[in-house]
Short mmCIF file of C-alpha atoms in Angstrom, two decimals:
data_model
loop_
_atom_site.label_atom_id
_atom_site.label_comp_id
_atom_site.label_asym_id
_atom_site.label_seq_id
_atom_site.Cartn_x
_atom_site.Cartn_y
_atom_site.Cartn_z
CA MET A 1 -6.22 -5.85 -33.46
CA ASN A 2 -6.04 -6.35 -37.18
CA ARG A 3 -2.72 -6.76 -38.97
CA ASN A 4 -2.51 -3.08 -39.94
CA GLY A 5 -3.69 -1.67 -36.62
CA ASP A 6 -6.95 -0.03 -35.63
CA VAL A 7 -7.90 3.33 -37.05
CA CYS A 8 -9.31 6.24 -35.06
CA GLY A 9 -10.03 9.20 -37.29
CA GLU A 10 -6.65 10.26 -38.63
CA ALA A 11 -4.70 8.05 -36.21
CA MET A 12 -3.78 4.37 -36.47
CA VAL A 13 -2.99 2.22 -33.41
CA ARG A 14 -0.44 -0.58 -33.69
CA PRO A 15 2.05 -2.52 -31.57
CA ALA A 16 5.18 -0.45 -31.13
CA ARG A 17 8.41 -1.34 -32.89
CA ALA A 18 11.97 -0.82 -31.67
CA GLY A 19 12.23 2.18 -34.00
CA ASP A 20 9.55 3.91 -31.89
CA ALA A 21 11.73 3.84 -28.75
CA GLY A 22 12.94 7.43 -29.13
CA SER A 23 9.40 8.81 -29.35
CA ILE A 24 8.27 6.66 -26.44
CA ALA A 25 11.16 7.80 -24.24
CA ALA A 26 10.49 11.45 -25.11
CA PHE A 27 6.79 11.02 -24.31
CA ASN A 28 7.64 9.37 -20.97
CA ARG A 29 9.79 12.36 -20.01
CA ALA A 30 7.08 14.79 -21.12
CA MET A 31 4.44 12.89 -19.16
CA ALA A 32 6.51 12.92 -15.95
CA MET A 33 7.02 16.67 -16.23
CA GLU A 34 3.41 17.37 -17.10
CA THR A 35 1.74 15.15 -14.49
CA GLU A 36 4.22 15.18 -11.60
CA GLY A 37 6.63 18.03 -12.29
CA ARG A 38 9.46 15.48 -12.41
CA VAL A 39 12.51 15.72 -14.62
CA LEU A 40 13.53 12.20 -15.59
CA ASP A 41 17.08 11.24 -16.50
CA VAL A 42 17.27 10.87 -20.28
CA LEU A 43 19.65 7.89 -20.27
CA THR A 44 17.64 6.04 -17.63
CA VAL A 45 14.36 6.47 -19.51
CA GLU A 46 15.92 5.49 -22.83
CA ALA A 47 17.42 2.35 -21.24
CA GLY A 48 14.07 1.56 -19.60
CA VAL A 49 12.18 1.80 -22.88
CA GLU A 50 14.81 -0.18 -24.77
CA ALA A 51 14.65 -2.89 -22.09
CA VAL A 52 11.01 -3.54 -22.98
CA PHE A 53 11.93 -4.20 -26.59
CA VAL A 54 14.85 -6.45 -25.59
CA ASP A 55 12.74 -8.49 -23.14
CA PRO A 56 9.01 -8.49 -24.03
CA GLY A 57 8.32 -10.14 -20.64
CA ARG A 58 8.81 -6.67 -19.15
CA GLY A 59 5.89 -5.23 -21.08
CA ARG A 60 4.80 -4.08 -24.48
CA TYR A 61 3.93 -0.78 -26.04
CA PHE A 62 1.11 0.25 -28.32
CA VAL A 63 1.38 3.48 -30.26
CA ALA A 64 -0.97 5.72 -32.19
CA GLU A 65 0.46 7.31 -35.29
CA ALA A 66 -0.71 9.91 -37.76
CA ASP A 67 1.05 11.47 -40.70
CA GLY A 68 3.84 8.91 -40.31
CA ARG A 69 4.77 9.83 -36.74
CA VAL A 70 3.93 8.58 -33.26
CA ILE A 71 1.37 10.82 -31.50
CA GLY A 72 0.38 8.67 -28.52
CA GLN A 73 1.31 5.59 -26.53
CA ALA A 74 0.37 3.13 -23.83
CA MET A 75 2.41 0.34 -22.25
CA VAL A 76 1.01 -2.91 -20.88
CA THR A 77 2.63 -4.91 -18.09
CA THR A 78 1.19 -7.96 -16.36
CA GLU A 79 0.47 -8.93 -12.77
CA TRP A 80 -0.38 -12.47 -11.73
CA SER A 81 -3.42 -12.75 -9.46
CA ASP A 82 -3.42 -15.95 -7.43
CA TRP A 83 -6.88 -14.98 -6.14
CA ARG A 84 -8.26 -15.10 -9.66
CA CYS A 85 -5.80 -17.54 -11.23
CA GLY A 86 -5.17 -15.12 -14.07
CA GLU A 87 -3.35 -12.01 -15.19
CA PHE A 88 -4.29 -8.38 -14.85
CA TRP A 89 -2.93 -6.16 -17.55
CA TRP A 90 -1.69 -2.83 -16.22
CA VAL A 91 -2.01 0.09 -18.63
CA GLN A 92 0.93 2.42 -18.02
CA SER A 93 3.01 5.15 -19.64
CA VAL A 94 -0.08 6.67 -21.22
CA TYR A 95 0.65 9.79 -23.24
CA VAL A 96 -0.96 11.64 -26.14
CA GLU A 97 0.65 14.68 -27.74
CA PRO A 98 -1.20 17.79 -26.54
CA SER A 99 -2.33 18.81 -30.04
CA TRP A 100 -3.98 15.37 -30.45
CA ARG A 101 -5.85 15.28 -27.15
CA ARG A 102 -9.64 15.17 -27.06
CA ARG A 103 -9.64 13.63 -30.53
CA GLY A 104 -10.14 9.97 -29.56
CA VAL A 105 -6.50 8.89 -29.64
CA PHE A 106 -6.39 7.45 -26.12
CA THR A 107 -9.82 5.89 -26.63
CA ALA A 108 -8.40 4.07 -29.66
CA LEU A 109 -5.26 3.00 -27.75
CA PHE A 110 -7.34 1.74 -24.83
CA GLY A 111 -9.76 0.00 -27.19
CA CYS A 112 -6.90 -1.93 -28.81
CA VAL A 113 -5.46 -2.93 -25.45
CA GLU A 114 -8.85 -3.98 -24.11
CA ALA A 115 -9.70 -6.00 -27.24
CA GLU A 116 -6.33 -7.74 -27.14
CA ALA A 117 -6.77 -8.49 -23.42
CA ARG A 118 -10.25 -9.95 -23.94
CA ARG A 119 -8.89 -12.21 -26.69
CA SER A 120 -5.98 -13.40 -24.54
CA PRO A 121 -6.65 -16.54 -22.48
CA GLY A 122 -6.09 -16.09 -18.77
CA VAL A 123 -6.45 -12.28 -18.68
CA VAL A 124 -8.94 -11.37 -15.97
CA GLY A 125 -8.99 -7.59 -16.24
CA LEU A 126 -7.31 -4.26 -16.84
CA ARG A 127 -5.89 -1.92 -14.23
CA LEU A 128 -4.15 1.41 -14.23
CA TYR A 129 -3.14 4.03 -11.76
CA VAL A 130 -3.66 7.75 -12.04
CA GLU A 131 -2.53 10.79 -10.08
CA ARG A 132 -5.15 11.79 -7.49
CA GLU A 133 -5.37 15.31 -8.91
CA ASN A 134 -5.65 14.28 -12.57
CA ARG A 135 -9.44 14.60 -12.78
CA THR A 136 -9.42 14.81 -16.59
CA ALA A 137 -7.77 11.40 -16.92
CA GLN A 138 -10.04 9.91 -14.25
CA GLU A 139 -13.13 11.04 -16.15
CA THR A 140 -11.73 9.59 -19.37
CA TYR A 141 -11.17 6.23 -17.67
CA ARG A 142 -14.70 6.26 -16.27
CA ARG A 143 -16.14 6.99 -19.72
CA LEU A 144 -14.25 3.94 -21.01
CA GLY A 145 -16.01 1.72 -18.45
CA MET A 146 -13.37 1.60 -15.73
CA ALA A 147 -14.25 2.15 -12.08
CA GLU A 148 -12.24 3.38 -9.14
CA SER A 149 -10.72 0.49 -7.23
CA ASP A 150 -11.08 -0.18 -3.52
CA TYR A 151 -7.28 -0.40 -3.26
CA LEU A 152 -4.82 2.33 -2.40
CA MET A 153 -1.32 2.10 -3.76
CA PHE A 154 1.72 2.27 -1.48
CA GLU A 155 5.34 2.27 -2.55
CA THR A 156 8.91 2.52 -1.40
CA GLU A 157 11.35 4.04 -3.85
CA PHE A 158 15.03 3.15 -3.69
CA PRO A 159 17.82 5.64 -4.39
CA ALA A 160 18.56 6.12 -8.09
CA GLU A 161 21.32 4.00 -9.53
CA PRO A 162 22.87 4.14 -12.98
CA PRO A 163 20.66 2.40 -15.54
CA LEU A 164 21.28 -1.26 -16.24
CA SER A 165 21.88 -2.38 -19.77
CA PRO A 166 18.57 -3.45 -21.36
CA SER A 167 19.58 -7.10 -21.29
CA GLY A 168 20.35 -7.29 -17.63
#
């Protein structure tokens, strides 16, 4: 990515700054409601986003902005693969404001992430997960050159606890 970010039509993609945390948290809540019908706790999400800025080892955000405001986002976290002796970058917390969808904003976000990953030594690929019913997103990912994985994802969620402070 160049110093000023990559441009996609009217939108510019850049690494997120701490001042973007409010927009990112709001987008995360909107995404959870839109894709899963889940209402997320405001304080927990805000603490979770802030924690990424406090400790970049937890991840990093990229944002798309237009007219001086954030209109889309993606977060990258890493996973070590001992099979490949390298890192996979997970693309997460993807959201584009509804009025900006189908205008190339996510394509620009993904393009920046992919270019950065390809330039980073030791990165062996990109991964993301998507809701089974979200056919629109799946088609977008296929158009960007991604393929469905052979893996299924399993999880165990623990009961909610009050959010930790971002530093600990």
